[in-house]
Amino acid sequence: MITPFYFDEELFEDNLLRKIPIMSDSILNSWERYGCLAMSDDSKREIREALKVIPEKYKQKWIIALTSFKTFKIDIEKNRLSDLEGITDFERKFYNNRVYTGLIASEFLDIYEEKKLMKEGNQLEIVSPSNLNESINFNNSAMYCESDITANDDIDIVWNTRFCSLVRHSKTITVIDRYLAENLIRDFQNGNKSSLEWLVQKLASYETNYKLDIFSACDRYNSVINSSDLKDFIDNTLKKKPYFREGKIDINFSLCKDRLFGQKAHDRMLCIDKHVVQIGKGVDIFRDKIIENNTFTIKPKNTSFFQDVYKDLNKNREWVYPK
């Protein structure tokens, strides 16, 4: 789970950021691990201009964050958070953009008599650098990014609390799961809904166009995955579903030797743009069966070994769809 949030150039007027520059690290760490910053063209330009008041060491960190951390674009009239008339005005301006957390300079925090508002199950809030650690949304993000999935959890709740906001603000999803192809074929032959069908149906419900890149094992327990069956499933079952639209989801499926997964890619994971989701049983949690206990973490891609695993698998593919 990530927290979509917003700040404007006035954030850098906060005395804490000027007098205690390490406060920048607190904000940047929360942003990189758990946040997705909403920016308009105007706010992006004005934030860069405001960075001039930040000590050089931390200014460079902010510049890197603006170019490398997770962001999404919103179209709003030029508004500083300090110009809004309370939390209801924040809701009116930002809720439809799915921005629920506003980060404002500490000096302006008390402009908001009420700092929290619940709407349709979503917590709206205004926080400052001085109390960012009290943010309900960032704390929930941290909890769900670091909490295991327990047996009998509802998969829709798991998705909504752990995946939804991350997937909504992403475009590329890479699945590394040695067992996916084997389980997919078994579910297909038994007439059960597969994990891939479940995932694609979820992706199809969002406005974004996705690239879905999948790596799985081609040989399990001395048996070989029938690639013709796999191609037939994708072409004549998955792509015939009413929710599937060409161009909406671009699927690439690669099979690699199982020994490579044992050596390099034993952990099952999904890389969703800039974050890596590691799940004990991988996309097995999306199959049509009761969920079992699963270890679960979400972390920035640059703190994982995903890139090395991806390179090894990508250069050792035995079969590729589409050819």
mmCIF file of C-alpha atoms in Angstrom:
data_model
loop_
_atom_site.group_PDB
_atom_site.id
_atom_site.type_symbol
_atom_site.label_atom_id
_atom_site.label_comp_id
_atom_site.label_asym_id
_atom_site.label_seq_id
_atom_site.Cartn_x
_atom_site.Cartn_y
_atom_site.Cartn_z
ATOM 1 C CA MET A 1 0.000 0.000 0.000
ATOM 2 C CA ILE A 2 1.209 3.506 -0.774
ATOM 3 C CA THR A 3 -0.121 6.875 0.322
ATOM 4 C CA PRO A 4 -0.933 9.443 -2.386
ATOM 5 C CA PHE A 5 -0.033 12.813 -0.870
ATOM 6 C CA TYR A 6 0.488 16.441 -1.821
ATOM 7 C CA PHE A 7 2.647 19.365 -0.772
ATOM 8 C CA ASP A 8 3.442 22.694 -2.369
ATOM 9 C CA GLU A 9 6.409 25.068 -2.355
ATOM 10 C CA GLU A 10 5.451 26.486 1.056
ATOM 11 C CA LEU A 11 6.584 23.259 2.686
ATOM 12 C CA PHE A 12 10.146 24.550 2.397
ATOM 13 C CA GLU A 13 9.292 27.565 4.535
ATOM 14 C CA ASP A 14 9.057 25.187 7.493
ATOM 15 C CA ASN A 15 11.617 26.261 10.095
ATOM 16 C CA LEU A 16 12.276 22.622 10.995
ATOM 17 C CA LEU A 17 13.483 21.902 7.485
ATOM 18 C CA ARG A 18 15.786 24.906 7.658
ATOM 19 C CA LYS A 19 17.088 24.512 11.217
ATOM 20 C CA ILE A 20 17.094 20.706 11.378
ATOM 21 C CA PRO A 21 17.847 19.595 7.800
ATOM 22 C CA ILE A 22 17.738 15.925 8.812
ATOM 23 C CA MET A 23 13.949 16.392 8.912
ATOM 24 C CA SER A 24 14.177 16.154 5.135
ATOM 25 C CA ASP A 25 15.340 12.562 5.536
ATOM 26 C CA SER A 26 12.179 11.689 7.455
ATOM 27 C CA ILE A 27 9.937 13.039 4.701
ATOM 28 C CA LEU A 28 12.006 11.553 1.880
ATOM 29 C CA ASN A 29 12.155 8.129 3.540
ATOM 30 C CA SER A 30 8.367 8.058 3.956
ATOM 31 C CA TRP A 31 7.917 9.182 0.359
ATOM 32 C CA GLU A 32 10.308 6.613 -1.122
ATOM 33 C CA ARG A 33 9.000 3.666 0.890
ATOM 34 C CA TYR A 34 5.309 4.425 1.279
ATOM 35 C CA GLY A 35 4.297 7.494 -0.743
ATOM 36 C CA CYS A 36 3.328 8.744 -4.174
ATOM 37 C CA LEU A 37 3.477 12.508 -4.608
ATOM 38 C CA ALA A 38 0.718 14.241 -6.567
ATOM 39 C CA MET A 39 2.022 17.132 -8.648
ATOM 40 C CA SER A 40 0.635 19.558 -11.163
ATOM 41 C CA ASP A 41 2.889 21.210 -13.739
ATOM 42 C CA ASP A 42 2.802 24.414 -11.687
ATOM 43 C CA SER A 43 3.554 22.765 -8.347
ATOM 44 C CA LYS A 44 6.494 20.819 -9.777
ATOM 45 C CA ARG A 45 8.084 23.976 -11.140
ATOM 46 C CA GLU A 46 7.462 25.963 -7.945
ATOM 47 C CA ILE A 47 8.807 23.196 -5.711
ATOM 48 C CA ARG A 48 12.056 23.158 -7.664
ATOM 49 C CA GLU A 49 12.328 26.912 -7.257
ATOM 50 C CA ALA A 50 11.638 26.685 -3.505
ATOM 51 C CA LEU A 51 14.448 24.167 -3.014
ATOM 52 C CA LYS A 52 16.941 27.014 -3.206
ATOM 53 C CA VAL A 53 16.473 27.654 0.531
ATOM 54 C CA ILE A 54 17.404 24.068 1.488
ATOM 55 C CA PRO A 55 21.048 23.332 2.437
ATOM 56 C CA GLU A 56 22.954 21.999 -0.577
ATOM 57 C CA LYS A 57 23.369 18.467 0.808
ATOM 58 C CA TYR A 58 19.632 18.051 1.226
ATOM 59 C CA LYS A 59 18.690 20.010 -1.892
ATOM 60 C CA GLN A 60 20.345 17.314 -3.997
ATOM 61 C CA LYS A 61 18.362 14.642 -2.157
ATOM 62 C CA TRP A 62 15.135 16.469 -2.945
ATOM 63 C CA ILE A 63 16.090 16.860 -6.605
ATOM 64 C CA ILE A 64 16.787 13.124 -6.831
ATOM 65 C CA ALA A 65 13.453 12.412 -5.160
ATOM 66 C CA LEU A 66 11.553 14.589 -7.628
ATOM 67 C CA THR A 67 13.083 12.707 -10.560
ATOM 68 C CA SER A 68 13.251 9.178 -9.107
ATOM 69 C CA PHE A 69 10.560 8.658 -6.466
ATOM 70 C CA LYS A 70 6.967 7.745 -7.230
ATOM 71 C CA THR A 71 4.773 10.611 -8.458
ATOM 72 C CA PHE A 72 1.591 11.107 -10.412
ATOM 73 C CA LYS A 73 0.163 14.061 -12.263
ATOM 74 C CA ILE A 74 -2.989 15.891 -11.241
ATOM 75 C CA ASP A 75 -4.733 18.794 -12.909
ATOM 76 C CA ILE A 76 -5.826 21.341 -10.332
ATOM 77 C CA GLU A 77 -6.129 25.090 -10.149
ATOM 78 C CA LYS A 78 -3.118 26.670 -8.531
ATOM 79 C CA ASN A 79 -3.675 26.278 -4.804
ATOM 80 C CA ARG A 80 -1.455 26.428 -1.779
ATOM 81 C CA LEU A 81 -2.612 24.309 1.102
ATOM 82 C CA SER A 82 -2.415 27.402 3.295
ATOM 83 C CA ASP A 83 -4.991 29.121 1.064
ATOM 84 C CA LEU A 84 -7.665 26.470 1.582
ATOM 85 C CA GLU A 85 -10.526 27.022 3.990
ATOM 86 C CA GLY A 86 -10.086 23.943 6.107
ATOM 87 C CA ILE A 87 -10.210 20.188 5.642
ATOM 88 C CA THR A 88 -13.524 20.274 3.761
ATOM 89 C CA ASP A 89 -11.957 22.576 1.172
ATOM 90 C CA PHE A 90 -9.004 20.161 0.906
ATOM 91 C CA GLU A 91 -11.506 17.370 0.299
ATOM 92 C CA ARG A 92 -13.269 19.410 -2.381
ATOM 93 C CA LYS A 93 -10.019 20.166 -4.220
ATOM 94 C CA PHE A 94 -8.170 16.864 -3.897
ATOM 95 C CA TYR A 95 -10.508 13.961 -3.144
ATOM 96 C CA ASN A 96 -11.483 13.290 -6.759
ATOM 97 C CA ASN A 97 -7.760 13.067 -7.555
ATOM 98 C CA ARG A 98 -7.478 10.373 -4.865
ATOM 99 C CA VAL A 99 -5.149 12.535 -2.777
ATOM 100 C CA TYR A 100 -5.947 11.983 0.886
ATOM 101 C CA THR A 101 -2.907 13.388 2.734
ATOM 102 C CA GLY A 102 -1.736 16.993 2.623
ATOM 103 C CA LEU A 103 1.723 17.893 3.959
ATOM 104 C CA ILE A 104 1.949 21.522 5.048
ATOM 105 C CA ALA A 105 4.632 23.649 6.760
ATOM 106 C CA SER A 106 4.331 23.435 10.563
ATOM 107 C CA GLU A 107 3.751 27.200 10.768
ATOM 108 C CA PHE A 108 0.515 26.825 8.760
ATOM 109 C CA LEU A 109 -0.817 23.642 10.379
ATOM 110 C CA ASP A 110 -3.149 25.421 12.788
ATOM 111 C CA ILE A 111 -4.934 27.091 9.882
ATOM 112 C CA TYR A 112 -6.786 23.784 9.783
ATOM 113 C CA GLU A 113 -9.056 23.692 12.825
ATOM 114 C CA GLU A 114 -10.011 20.113 11.907
ATOM 115 C CA LYS A 115 -7.111 18.095 10.559
ATOM 116 C CA LYS A 116 -8.925 14.851 9.730
ATOM 117 C CA LEU A 117 -12.013 13.911 7.754
ATOM 118 C CA MET A 118 -13.403 10.483 6.895
ATOM 119 C CA LYS A 119 -15.156 10.135 3.547
ATOM 120 C CA GLU A 120 -16.412 6.892 1.996
ATOM 121 C CA GLY A 121 -13.995 4.888 4.122
ATOM 122 C CA ASN A 122 -11.009 7.034 3.118
ATOM 123 C CA GLN A 123 -9.098 9.025 5.719
ATOM 124 C CA LEU A 124 -8.294 12.586 4.660
ATOM 125 C CA GLU A 125 -5.702 14.362 6.766
ATOM 126 C CA ILE A 126 -3.419 17.382 7.007
ATOM 127 C CA VAL A 127 -0.012 16.817 8.626
ATOM 128 C CA SER A 128 3.288 18.681 8.866
ATOM 129 C CA PRO A 129 6.963 17.671 9.113
ATOM 130 C CA SER A 130 6.680 17.996 12.889
ATOM 131 C CA ASN A 131 3.967 15.316 13.140
ATOM 132 C CA LEU A 132 4.405 13.260 9.988
ATOM 133 C CA ASN A 133 4.987 10.246 12.226
ATOM 134 C CA GLU A 134 1.353 10.618 13.324
ATOM 135 C CA SER A 135 -0.028 10.383 9.782
ATOM 136 C CA ILE A 136 -2.759 7.733 9.745
ATOM 137 C CA ASN A 137 -2.307 7.017 6.054
ATOM 138 C CA PHE A 138 1.489 6.750 6.097
ATOM 139 C CA ASN A 139 1.344 4.595 9.220
ATOM 140 C CA ASN A 140 -1.214 2.315 7.590
ATOM 141 C CA SER A 141 1.007 2.083 4.516
ATOM 142 C CA ALA A 142 3.972 1.104 6.660
ATOM 143 C CA MET A 143 1.896 -1.503 8.489
ATOM 144 C CA TYR A 144 0.541 -3.155 5.350
ATOM 145 C CA CYS A 145 3.925 -3.058 3.596
ATOM 146 C CA GLU A 146 5.501 -4.975 6.463
ATOM 147 C CA SER A 147 2.715 -7.274 7.728
ATOM 148 C CA ASP A 148 2.308 -10.895 6.660
ATOM 149 C CA ILE A 149 -0.884 -12.223 5.106
ATOM 150 C CA THR A 150 -2.700 -14.612 7.418
ATOM 151 C CA ALA A 151 -4.699 -17.741 6.592
ATOM 152 C CA ASN A 152 -8.285 -17.152 5.459
ATOM 153 C CA ASP A 153 -7.737 -13.457 4.720
ATOM 154 C CA ASP A 154 -10.204 -12.090 2.168
ATOM 155 C CA ILE A 155 -8.318 -11.605 -1.104
ATOM 156 C CA ASP A 156 -10.327 -8.502 -2.026
ATOM 157 C CA ILE A 157 -9.393 -6.872 1.290
ATOM 158 C CA VAL A 158 -5.773 -7.923 0.761
ATOM 159 C CA TRP A 159 -5.838 -6.293 -2.665
ATOM 160 C CA ASN A 160 -7.518 -3.084 -1.525
ATOM 161 C CA THR A 161 -5.260 -2.569 1.497
ATOM 162 C CA ARG A 162 -1.933 -3.678 0.001
ATOM 163 C CA PHE A 163 -2.002 -3.431 -3.800
ATOM 164 C CA CYS A 164 -4.707 -1.070 -5.023
ATOM 165 C CA SER A 165 -3.113 2.369 -4.678
ATOM 166 C CA LEU A 166 0.299 1.061 -5.771
ATOM 167 C CA VAL A 167 -1.072 -0.580 -8.916
ATOM 168 C CA ARG A 168 -3.313 2.390 -9.715
ATOM 169 C CA HIS A 169 -0.267 4.676 -9.939
ATOM 170 C CA SER A 170 1.960 2.245 -11.866
ATOM 171 C CA LYS A 171 2.301 1.089 -15.470
ATOM 172 C CA THR A 172 4.679 -1.886 -15.463
ATOM 173 C CA ILE A 173 4.247 -5.093 -13.465
ATOM 174 C CA THR A 174 6.807 -7.903 -13.566
ATOM 175 C CA VAL A 175 5.879 -11.248 -11.989
ATOM 176 C CA ILE A 176 8.628 -13.706 -11.036
ATOM 177 C CA ASP A 177 7.029 -16.927 -9.837
ATOM 178 C CA ARG A 178 8.514 -20.319 -10.712
ATOM 179 C CA TYR A 179 5.208 -22.118 -10.018
ATOM 180 C CA LEU A 180 2.842 -19.813 -11.904
ATOM 181 C CA ALA A 181 2.853 -21.620 -15.268
ATOM 182 C CA GLU A 182 2.396 -25.049 -13.682
ATOM 183 C CA ASN A 183 -0.500 -23.879 -11.506
ATOM 184 C CA LEU A 184 -2.066 -21.913 -14.353
ATOM 185 C CA ILE A 185 -2.203 -24.972 -16.627
ATOM 186 C CA ARG A 186 -3.559 -27.120 -13.789
ATOM 187 C CA ASP A 187 -6.308 -24.606 -12.978
ATOM 188 C CA PHE A 188 -7.155 -24.257 -16.671
ATOM 189 C CA GLN A 189 -7.467 -28.022 -17.122
ATOM 190 C CA ASN A 190 -9.571 -28.352 -13.956
ATOM 191 C CA GLY A 191 -11.918 -25.548 -14.951
ATOM 192 C CA ASN A 192 -10.829 -23.233 -12.131
ATOM 193 C CA LYS A 193 -10.126 -19.512 -12.356
ATOM 194 C CA SER A 194 -6.362 -18.978 -12.478
ATOM 195 C CA SER A 195 -4.272 -16.406 -10.656
ATOM 196 C CA LEU A 196 -3.457 -14.730 -13.974
ATOM 197 C CA GLU A 197 -7.137 -14.322 -14.840
ATOM 198 C CA TRP A 198 -7.810 -12.800 -11.426
ATOM 199 C CA LEU A 199 -4.894 -10.374 -11.722
ATOM 200 C CA VAL A 200 -5.703 -9.314 -15.286
ATOM 201 C CA GLN A 201 -9.339 -8.710 -14.342
ATOM 202 C CA LYS A 202 -8.191 -6.401 -11.535
ATOM 203 C CA LEU A 203 -5.819 -4.503 -13.821
ATOM 204 C CA ALA A 204 -8.546 -4.099 -16.431
ATOM 205 C CA SER A 205 -10.688 -2.227 -13.893
ATOM 206 C CA TYR A 206 -8.236 0.713 -13.713
ATOM 207 C CA GLU A 207 -7.830 3.564 -16.169
ATOM 208 C CA THR A 208 -4.137 2.824 -16.775
ATOM 209 C CA ASN A 209 -2.679 0.768 -19.627
ATOM 210 C CA TYR A 210 -0.314 -1.885 -18.240
ATOM 211 C CA LYS A 211 2.656 -3.906 -19.391
ATOM 212 C CA LEU A 212 2.540 -7.286 -17.632
ATOM 213 C CA ASP A 213 5.813 -9.238 -17.836
ATOM 214 C CA ILE A 214 5.803 -12.789 -16.417
ATOM 215 C CA PHE A 215 8.640 -15.240 -15.721
ATOM 216 C CA SER A 216 7.957 -18.821 -14.642
ATOM 217 C CA ALA A 217 9.552 -22.281 -14.775
ATOM 218 C CA CYS A 218 9.226 -24.471 -17.858
ATOM 219 C CA ASP A 219 10.184 -27.751 -16.192
ATOM 220 C CA ARG A 220 8.944 -28.871 -12.800
ATOM 221 C CA TYR A 221 9.719 -32.256 -11.210
ATOM 222 C CA ASN A 222 11.045 -33.703 -14.478
ATOM 223 C CA SER A 223 7.915 -32.690 -16.396
ATOM 224 C CA VAL A 224 7.898 -29.989 -19.045
ATOM 225 C CA ILE A 225 5.273 -27.264 -19.284
ATOM 226 C CA ASN A 226 3.429 -27.588 -22.585
ATOM 227 C CA SER A 227 3.996 -24.172 -24.124
ATOM 228 C CA SER A 228 1.264 -24.829 -26.699
ATOM 229 C CA ASP A 229 -1.248 -25.225 -23.873
ATOM 230 C CA LEU A 230 0.001 -22.011 -22.313
ATOM 231 C CA LYS A 231 -0.290 -20.093 -25.591
ATOM 232 C CA ASP A 232 -3.747 -21.561 -26.174
ATOM 233 C CA PHE A 233 -4.850 -20.435 -22.709
ATOM 234 C CA ILE A 234 -3.652 -16.857 -23.266
ATOM 235 C CA ASP A 235 -5.031 -16.535 -26.801
ATOM 236 C CA ASN A 236 -8.292 -18.423 -26.512
ATOM 237 C CA THR A 237 -9.283 -18.131 -22.872
ATOM 238 C CA LEU A 238 -7.688 -15.108 -21.211
ATOM 239 C CA LYS A 239 -7.961 -12.789 -24.199
ATOM 240 C CA LYS A 240 -11.555 -13.847 -24.836
ATOM 241 C CA LYS A 241 -12.695 -12.666 -21.414
ATOM 242 C CA PRO A 242 -15.144 -9.737 -21.561
ATOM 243 C CA TYR A 243 -12.848 -7.592 -19.379
ATOM 244 C CA PHE A 244 -9.803 -8.083 -21.620
ATOM 245 C CA ARG A 245 -9.090 -5.385 -24.203
ATOM 246 C CA GLU A 246 -6.112 -5.374 -26.563
ATOM 247 C CA GLY A 247 -3.857 -2.433 -25.815
ATOM 248 C CA LYS A 248 -5.125 -2.181 -22.248
ATOM 249 C CA ILE A 249 -2.852 -4.936 -20.958
ATOM 250 C CA ASP A 250 0.244 -5.987 -22.880
ATOM 251 C CA ILE A 251 1.170 -9.513 -21.735
ATOM 252 C CA ASN A 252 4.630 -11.001 -22.150
ATOM 253 C CA PHE A 253 5.186 -14.508 -20.770
ATOM 254 C CA SER A 254 8.622 -16.146 -20.506
ATOM 255 C CA LEU A 255 9.578 -19.649 -19.402
ATOM 256 C CA CYS A 256 13.011 -20.409 -17.917
ATOM 257 C CA LYS A 257 14.686 -23.521 -16.535
ATOM 258 C CA ASP A 258 13.537 -24.397 -13.020
ATOM 259 C CA ARG A 259 17.136 -24.742 -11.805
ATOM 260 C CA LEU A 260 17.634 -21.049 -12.577
ATOM 261 C CA PHE A 261 14.819 -20.178 -10.190
ATOM 262 C CA GLY A 262 16.346 -22.450 -7.563
ATOM 263 C CA GLN A 263 19.705 -20.709 -7.923
ATOM 264 C CA LYS A 264 18.704 -17.105 -8.585
ATOM 265 C CA ALA A 265 14.976 -16.531 -8.157
ATOM 266 C CA HIS A 266 13.714 -18.728 -5.368
ATOM 267 C CA ASP A 267 11.728 -15.878 -3.790
ATOM 268 C CA ARG A 268 8.480 -15.089 -5.571
ATOM 269 C CA MET A 269 7.898 -11.426 -6.261
ATOM 270 C CA LEU A 270 6.077 -8.770 -8.226
ATOM 271 C CA CYS A 271 7.886 -5.624 -9.273
ATOM 272 C CA ILE A 272 5.324 -2.855 -9.597
ATOM 273 C CA ASP A 273 7.149 0.093 -11.148
ATOM 274 C CA LYS A 274 9.474 1.319 -8.378
ATOM 275 C CA HIS A 275 8.416 -1.140 -5.643
ATOM 276 C CA VAL A 276 8.977 -4.857 -5.164
ATOM 277 C CA VAL A 277 6.326 -7.013 -3.505
ATOM 278 C CA GLN A 278 7.670 -10.253 -2.054
ATOM 279 C CA ILE A 279 5.033 -12.873 -1.214
ATOM 280 C CA GLY A 280 5.712 -16.268 0.318
ATOM 281 C CA LYS A 281 3.504 -18.161 -2.140
ATOM 282 C CA GLY A 282 3.618 -15.547 -4.883
ATOM 283 C CA VAL A 283 0.583 -15.023 -7.089
ATOM 284 C CA ASP A 284 -0.834 -18.255 -5.680
ATOM 285 C CA ILE A 285 -2.767 -15.931 -3.338
ATOM 286 C CA PHE A 286 -4.864 -14.893 -6.377
ATOM 287 C CA ARG A 287 -5.973 -18.448 -7.191
ATOM 288 C CA ASP A 288 -9.530 -19.552 -6.536
ATOM 289 C CA LYS A 289 -8.866 -21.152 -3.167
ATOM 290 C CA ILE A 290 -8.536 -20.266 0.506
ATOM 291 C CA ILE A 291 -5.510 -18.138 1.307
ATOM 292 C CA GLU A 292 -2.802 -19.693 3.477
ATOM 293 C CA ASN A 293 -0.265 -17.918 5.697
ATOM 294 C CA ASN A 294 2.158 -15.887 3.548
ATOM 295 C CA THR A 295 5.154 -13.745 4.321
ATOM 296 C CA PHE A 296 4.683 -10.328 2.726
ATOM 297 C CA THR A 297 6.768 -7.176 2.216
ATOM 298 C CA ILE A 298 6.745 -4.165 -0.090
ATOM 299 C CA LYS A 299 10.002 -2.284 -0.482
ATOM 300 C CA PRO A 300 11.641 0.142 -2.932
ATOM 301 C CA LYS A 301 13.101 -1.697 -5.910
ATOM 302 C CA ASN A 302 16.574 -0.305 -5.225
ATOM 303 C CA THR A 303 16.669 -2.050 -1.831
ATOM 304 C CA SER A 304 15.892 -5.487 -3.319
ATOM 305 C CA PHE A 305 17.769 -7.962 -5.538
ATOM 306 C CA PHE A 306 15.028 -7.815 -8.174
ATOM 307 C CA GLN A 307 17.151 -6.219 -10.897
ATOM 308 C CA ASP A 308 19.843 -8.921 -10.748
ATOM 309 C CA VAL A 309 17.226 -11.686 -10.829
ATOM 310 C CA TYR A 310 15.413 -10.048 -13.736
ATOM 311 C CA LYS A 311 18.628 -9.778 -15.779
ATOM 312 C CA ASP A 312 19.479 -13.461 -15.215
ATOM 313 C CA LEU A 313 16.001 -14.643 -16.184
ATOM 314 C CA ASN A 314 15.691 -12.294 -19.148
ATOM 315 C CA LYS A 315 18.855 -13.595 -20.808
ATOM 316 C CA ASN A 316 18.015 -17.272 -20.182
ATOM 317 C CA ARG A 317 14.514 -17.583 -21.590
ATOM 318 C CA GLU A 318 13.553 -20.944 -23.098
ATOM 319 C CA TRP A 319 10.177 -19.812 -24.486
ATOM 320 C CA VAL A 320 8.589 -16.438 -24.999
ATOM 321 C CA TYR A 321 5.044 -15.264 -25.633
ATOM 322 C CA PRO A 322 4.346 -13.592 -27.958
ATOM 323 C CA LYS A 323 7.038 -14.691 -30.355
#
